Amino acid sequence: MIVEQIWTDNAYRNFNYLIACPDSGEALAIDPLDHKKCLAQAKDKGWQITQILNTHEHGDHTGGNRKMIDATGAKLLAHANARDKIPGIDRGLAAGDVIRVGRTVELEALDTPGHTMSHVCLLSHSERPALFCGDTLFNAGAGNCHSGGHPVELYHTFTGQLAKLGDDTMIYPGHDYIANNLRFTLDREPDNARAAQLLAEIEDQNPDDALVTSLALEKEINAFFRLHSPSVIATLREAFPGLPAEPDAQTIFVKLRELRNSW
Ligand SMILES: [Zn+2]
Ligand SMILES: [Zn+2]
């Protein structure tokens, strides 16, 4: 499996992806908003884009579909429940469905509600797993829930699915928000030395050559995975004095998401 992360250099800071089979040269494009860059990259590598996957229905993820399909004839895949929101879906996906790319690549669809209620992430069945997580999980952050999502659902996706993946899973999100997200982690958990160190390392990174994190690293630097950190709970109590003495993880997550909305 070959992964190309494509930086769109737009105001929304989207990342698009090409996933290719090295044997056949067939490729799947994830959320190819910048269809021109994706097509140019595929041409450069000698790949044929045969499938498009939309992680969810938002326009900054689906906006390149039409031109990409016109140029390649690729089939469009998305969550089965997104049929009334994304025009022209050829294959509706449910949890556990396997997407094959060429002869060597297998990607498993995860049903990951929270950012929207029809959001899929893809998990590769490769020697080292990779997660293509759209707007569900960001480097050092979590997707917002104010355009069709729900924070309790996002909590269940984080704790019930994402946190249980292998620690070596590589994380490929739909946007480059890492610097701002690390600042939020440090605002919530000022003694997080790993987050401070990483912020210094990536603050001026070139998004064309962005750091790819692992799930293990996310568990160290992402506030939304640090629901049991004493300093996360202590600073949350300053913001929400009515918090119970021992707040449960779901309450912590939902309150963090609420603070992040206006941070
Ligand atoms: Zn979105
Ligand atoms: Zn987005």
Tab-separated table of C-alpha atoms and ligand atoms in Angstrom:
chain	number	residue	atom	x	y	z
A	1	MET	CA	0.000	0.000	0.000
A	2	ILE	CA	1.305	3.416	-0.950
A	3	VAL	CA	-0.165	6.500	0.735
A	4	GLU	CA	0.158	10.003	-0.678
A	5	GLN	CA	-0.987	12.800	1.613
A	6	ILE	CA	-1.913	15.818	-0.509
A	7	TRP	CA	-1.908	19.262	1.092
A	8	THR	CA	-4.529	21.452	-0.604
A	9	ASP	CA	-3.169	24.758	0.705
A	10	ASN	CA	-6.717	26.140	1.040
A	11	ALA	CA	-8.309	28.175	3.831
A	12	TYR	CA	-9.841	25.053	5.414
A	13	ARG	CA	-6.425	23.345	5.500
A	14	ASN	CA	-7.735	20.103	3.933
A	15	PHE	CA	-5.626	17.023	3.402
A	16	ASN	CA	-6.627	14.785	0.470
A	17	TYR	CA	-5.236	11.265	0.059
A	18	LEU	CA	-4.381	8.773	-2.653
A	19	ILE	CA	-4.012	5.124	-1.633
A	20	ALA	CA	-2.450	2.982	-4.341
A	21	CYS	CA	-1.727	-0.680	-5.001
A	22	PRO	CA	1.950	-0.888	-5.987
A	23	ASP	CA	1.315	-3.980	-8.161
A	24	SER	CA	-1.556	-2.749	-10.326
A	25	GLY	CA	-1.278	1.035	-10.005
A	26	GLU	CA	-4.970	1.296	-9.124
A	27	ALA	CA	-5.726	4.021	-6.594
A	28	LEU	CA	-8.477	5.234	-4.305
A	29	ALA	CA	-8.847	8.965	-3.657
A	30	ILE	CA	-10.117	10.075	-0.249
A	31	ASP	CA	-12.107	13.342	-0.195
A	32	PRO	CA	-10.378	14.701	-3.340
A	33	LEU	CA	-11.484	18.316	-2.954
A	34	ASP	CA	-8.457	19.515	-4.871
A	35	HIS	CA	-9.150	17.220	-7.819
A	36	LYS	CA	-6.473	18.938	-9.887
A	37	LYS	CA	-3.710	18.205	-7.401
A	38	CYS	CA	-4.969	14.643	-6.901
A	39	LEU	CA	-5.157	13.996	-10.656
A	40	ALA	CA	-1.726	15.521	-11.229
A	41	GLN	CA	-0.216	13.391	-8.484
A	42	ALA	CA	-1.832	10.215	-9.866
A	43	LYS	CA	-0.603	11.033	-13.371
A	44	ASP	CA	2.889	11.674	-12.080
A	45	LYS	CA	2.961	8.288	-10.341
A	46	GLY	CA	1.309	6.423	-13.229
A	47	TRP	CA	-1.735	5.497	-11.117
A	48	GLN	CA	-5.362	5.010	-12.218
A	49	ILE	CA	-7.925	6.419	-9.804
A	50	THR	CA	-10.743	3.839	-9.842
A	51	GLN	CA	-12.532	4.723	-6.592
A	52	ILE	CA	-13.372	7.833	-4.563
A	53	LEU	CA	-14.210	7.619	-0.877
A	54	ASN	CA	-15.998	10.438	0.927
A	55	THR	CA	-15.497	10.181	4.689
A	56	HIS	CA	-18.639	12.296	5.168
A	57	GLU	CA	-21.024	14.689	3.476
A	58	HIS	CA	-19.461	18.131	4.096
A	59	GLY	CA	-18.689	20.179	1.019
A	60	ASP	CA	-14.976	20.504	1.728
A	61	HIS	CA	-14.799	16.687	1.384
A	62	THR	CA	-17.245	16.095	-1.491
A	63	GLY	CA	-16.576	19.218	-3.589
A	64	GLY	CA	-14.150	17.494	-5.965
A	65	ASN	CA	-16.316	14.437	-6.693
A	66	ARG	CA	-17.926	15.562	-9.945
A	67	LYS	CA	-14.750	16.678	-11.697
A	68	MET	CA	-12.840	13.647	-10.433
A	69	ILE	CA	-15.522	11.252	-11.711
A	70	ASP	CA	-15.691	13.089	-15.048
A	71	ALA	CA	-11.925	12.752	-15.437
A	72	THR	CA	-11.548	9.125	-14.308
A	73	GLY	CA	-14.926	7.321	-14.289
A	74	ALA	CA	-14.164	6.354	-10.684
A	75	LYS	CA	-16.857	4.794	-8.489
A	76	LEU	CA	-18.031	6.822	-5.478
A	77	LEU	CA	-18.126	5.257	-2.011
A	78	ALA	CA	-19.537	6.757	1.186
A	79	HIS	CA	-21.556	5.853	4.273
A	80	ALA	CA	-24.802	4.122	3.253
A	81	ASN	CA	-26.775	6.707	5.253
A	82	ALA	CA	-25.208	9.575	3.294
A	83	ARG	CA	-27.178	8.672	0.148
A	84	ASP	CA	-29.585	11.583	0.564
A	85	LYS	CA	-26.714	14.030	1.241
A	86	ILE	CA	-24.073	13.062	-1.336
A	87	PRO	CA	-25.252	12.749	-4.945
A	88	GLY	CA	-24.176	9.772	-7.048
A	89	ILE	CA	-22.994	7.232	-4.464
A	90	ASP	CA	-22.228	3.919	-6.223
A	91	ARG	CA	-21.514	1.912	-3.079
A	92	GLY	CA	-22.955	2.637	0.354
A	93	LEU	CA	-20.736	1.435	3.186
A	94	ALA	CA	-21.550	-0.149	6.536
A	95	ALA	CA	-19.271	-1.093	9.422
A	96	GLY	CA	-16.939	-3.960	8.522
A	97	ASP	CA	-17.236	-3.586	4.735
A	98	VAL	CA	-13.937	-4.188	2.945
A	99	ILE	CA	-12.773	-1.986	0.081
A	100	ARG	CA	-10.177	-3.500	-2.201
A	101	VAL	CA	-7.776	-1.364	-4.216
A	102	GLY	CA	-5.957	-3.297	-6.915
A	103	ARG	CA	-4.493	-6.647	-5.867
A	104	THR	CA	-2.812	-5.793	-2.587
A	105	VAL	CA	-4.745	-3.162	-0.645
A	106	GLU	CA	-7.601	-3.892	1.750
A	107	LEU	CA	-9.340	-1.125	3.672
A	108	GLU	CA	-12.010	-1.728	6.296
A	109	ALA	CA	-14.866	0.733	6.782
A	110	LEU	CA	-15.486	1.855	10.356
A	111	ASP	CA	-18.840	3.466	11.147
A	112	THR	CA	-17.698	6.490	13.180
A	113	PRO	CA	-20.541	8.879	14.065
A	114	GLY	CA	-20.025	12.105	15.986
A	115	HIS	CA	-18.723	14.791	13.595
A	116	THR	CA	-21.703	13.860	11.434
A	117	MET	CA	-23.973	10.834	11.806
A	118	SER	CA	-22.900	9.335	8.469
A	119	HIS	CA	-19.110	9.396	8.756
A	120	VAL	CA	-16.758	6.541	7.879
A	121	CYS	CA	-13.097	6.079	8.695
A	122	LEU	CA	-10.949	3.598	6.767
A	123	LEU	CA	-8.561	1.228	8.511
A	124	SER	CA	-5.960	-0.456	6.335
A	125	HIS	CA	-5.253	-4.165	6.646
A	126	SER	CA	-1.537	-3.632	6.183
A	127	GLU	CA	1.555	-4.702	8.082
A	128	ARG	CA	1.484	-1.373	9.866
A	129	PRO	CA	-2.147	-0.222	10.079
A	130	ALA	CA	-3.197	3.229	8.906
A	131	LEU	CA	-6.379	5.094	9.802
A	132	PHE	CA	-7.923	7.622	7.415
A	133	CYS	CA	-10.151	9.478	9.817
A	134	GLY	CA	-11.691	12.450	7.971
A	135	ASP	CA	-13.064	14.953	10.487
A	136	THR	CA	-13.501	12.466	13.352
A	137	LEU	CA	-9.982	12.428	14.770
A	138	PHE	CA	-7.451	15.154	14.008
A	139	ASN	CA	-3.821	15.247	15.026
A	140	ALA	CA	-4.077	16.315	18.663
A	141	GLY	CA	-7.805	17.015	18.362
A	142	ALA	CA	-11.354	15.926	17.566
A	143	GLY	CA	-13.907	17.047	14.989
A	144	ASN	CA	-16.591	19.549	15.928
A	145	CYS	CA	-20.216	18.461	16.204
A	146	HIS	CA	-22.140	21.535	15.086
A	147	SER	CA	-22.899	20.587	11.474
A	148	GLY	CA	-24.986	17.467	11.907
A	149	GLY	CA	-23.096	15.632	14.659
A	150	HIS	CA	-23.343	14.859	18.342
A	151	PRO	CA	-20.606	15.012	21.018
A	152	VAL	CA	-21.860	11.943	22.943
A	153	GLU	CA	-21.687	9.888	19.735
A	154	LEU	CA	-18.182	11.247	19.104
A	155	TYR	CA	-17.184	10.186	22.631
A	156	HIS	CA	-18.420	6.647	21.963
A	157	THR	CA	-16.524	6.555	18.661
A	158	PHE	CA	-13.306	7.689	20.392
A	159	THR	CA	-13.473	5.340	23.367
A	160	GLY	CA	-15.333	2.405	21.816
A	161	GLN	CA	-13.489	2.226	18.487
A	162	LEU	CA	-10.498	4.512	17.925
A	163	ALA	CA	-8.805	4.063	21.308
A	164	LYS	CA	-8.925	0.279	20.808
A	165	LEU	CA	-6.917	0.267	17.567
A	166	GLY	CA	-3.262	-0.750	17.619
A	167	ASP	CA	-0.919	1.806	19.166
A	168	ASP	CA	1.242	1.765	16.015
A	169	THR	CA	-1.711	2.825	13.792
A	170	MET	CA	-0.707	5.773	11.607
A	171	ILE	CA	-3.175	8.672	11.723
A	172	TYR	CA	-4.189	10.431	8.489
A	173	PRO	CA	-6.810	13.141	9.225
A	174	GLY	CA	-8.845	15.320	6.865
A	175	HIS	CA	-7.329	18.641	7.945
A	176	ASP	CA	-4.023	20.074	9.154
A	177	TYR	CA	-4.972	21.507	12.540
A	178	ILE	CA	-2.126	20.086	14.613
A	179	ALA	CA	-0.521	23.321	15.856
A	180	ASN	CA	-3.757	24.900	17.062
A	181	ASN	CA	-4.906	21.611	18.574
A	182	LEU	CA	-1.651	21.245	20.522
A	183	ARG	CA	-2.196	24.752	21.885
A	184	PHE	CA	-5.627	23.638	23.088
A	185	THR	CA	-4.141	20.538	24.744
A	186	LEU	CA	-1.598	22.762	26.514
A	187	ASP	CA	-4.336	25.179	27.572
A	188	ARG	CA	-6.190	22.258	29.171
A	189	GLU	CA	-3.122	20.377	30.419
A	190	PRO	CA	-0.261	22.875	30.927
A	191	ASP	CA	2.065	20.183	32.334
A	192	ASN	CA	1.890	18.019	29.197
A	193	ALA	CA	5.609	18.100	28.336
A	194	ARG	CA	5.217	15.863	25.270
A	195	ALA	CA	2.647	18.242	23.746
A	196	ALA	CA	4.893	21.248	24.439
A	197	GLN	CA	7.877	19.521	22.857
A	198	LEU	CA	5.866	18.467	19.810
A	199	LEU	CA	4.435	21.962	19.323
A	200	ALA	CA	7.962	23.369	19.199
A	201	GLU	CA	8.898	20.697	16.633
A	202	ILE	CA	5.948	21.131	14.274
A	203	GLU	CA	5.009	24.791	14.654
A	204	ASP	CA	6.774	25.745	11.442
A	205	GLN	CA	6.409	22.449	9.608
A	206	ASN	CA	5.807	22.366	5.880
A	207	PRO	CA	2.279	20.909	5.416
A	208	ASP	CA	3.487	19.305	2.177
A	209	ASP	CA	5.674	17.124	4.386
A	210	ALA	CA	3.560	16.951	7.534
A	211	LEU	CA	4.268	14.809	10.566
A	212	VAL	CA	2.269	11.569	10.559
A	213	THR	CA	1.379	10.675	14.132
A	214	SER	CA	0.632	7.254	15.615
A	215	LEU	CA	-2.264	6.391	17.887
A	216	ALA	CA	0.254	5.973	20.725
A	217	LEU	CA	1.405	9.567	20.235
A	218	GLU	CA	-2.200	10.799	20.026
A	219	LYS	CA	-2.873	9.205	23.407
A	220	GLU	CA	-0.050	11.378	24.810
A	221	ILE	CA	-0.872	14.695	23.135
A	222	ASN	CA	-4.585	14.708	22.274
A	223	ALA	CA	-6.792	16.115	25.071
A	224	PHE	CA	-9.713	14.026	23.789
A	225	PHE	CA	-7.784	10.836	24.641
A	226	ARG	CA	-6.651	12.186	28.034
A	227	LEU	CA	-9.929	12.024	29.902
A	228	HIS	CA	-8.322	10.610	33.054
A	229	SER	CA	-5.459	13.132	33.305
A	230	PRO	CA	-5.616	14.857	36.722
A	231	SER	CA	-4.617	18.216	35.236
A	232	VAL	CA	-7.239	17.966	32.459
A	233	ILE	CA	-9.864	17.361	35.142
A	234	ALA	CA	-8.491	20.136	37.391
A	235	THR	CA	-8.519	22.825	34.674
A	236	LEU	CA	-11.956	21.659	33.559
A	237	ARG	CA	-13.224	22.205	37.091
A	238	GLU	CA	-11.974	25.805	36.916
A	239	ALA	CA	-14.088	26.302	33.768
A	240	PHE	CA	-17.089	24.355	35.091
A	241	PRO	CA	-17.205	24.726	38.914
A	242	GLY	CA	-20.340	22.563	39.100
A	243	LEU	CA	-18.442	19.487	37.856
A	244	PRO	CA	-18.923	16.455	40.163
A	245	ALA	CA	-16.050	15.350	42.418
A	246	GLU	CA	-15.185	12.437	40.143
A	247	PRO	CA	-16.599	13.263	36.709
A	248	ASP	CA	-17.044	10.355	34.311
A	249	ALA	CA	-15.080	10.184	31.057
A	250	GLN	CA	-18.076	11.057	28.885
A	251	THR	CA	-18.703	14.262	30.840
A	252	ILE	CA	-15.025	15.232	30.502
A	253	PHE	CA	-15.077	14.593	26.744
A	254	VAL	CA	-18.281	16.542	26.136
A	255	LYS	CA	-17.075	19.489	28.253
A	256	LEU	CA	-13.715	19.533	26.414
A	257	ARG	CA	-15.578	19.578	23.102
A	258	GLU	CA	-17.743	22.452	24.376
A	259	LEU	CA	-14.666	24.480	25.398
A	260	ARG	CA	-12.946	23.763	22.085
A	261	ASN	CA	-15.955	25.229	20.231
A	262	SER	CA	-15.241	28.703	21.560
A	263	TRP	CA	-11.486	28.403	22.093
B	1	ZN	ZN	-16.655	17.877	8.172
B	2	ZN	ZN	-13.665	18.990	6.844
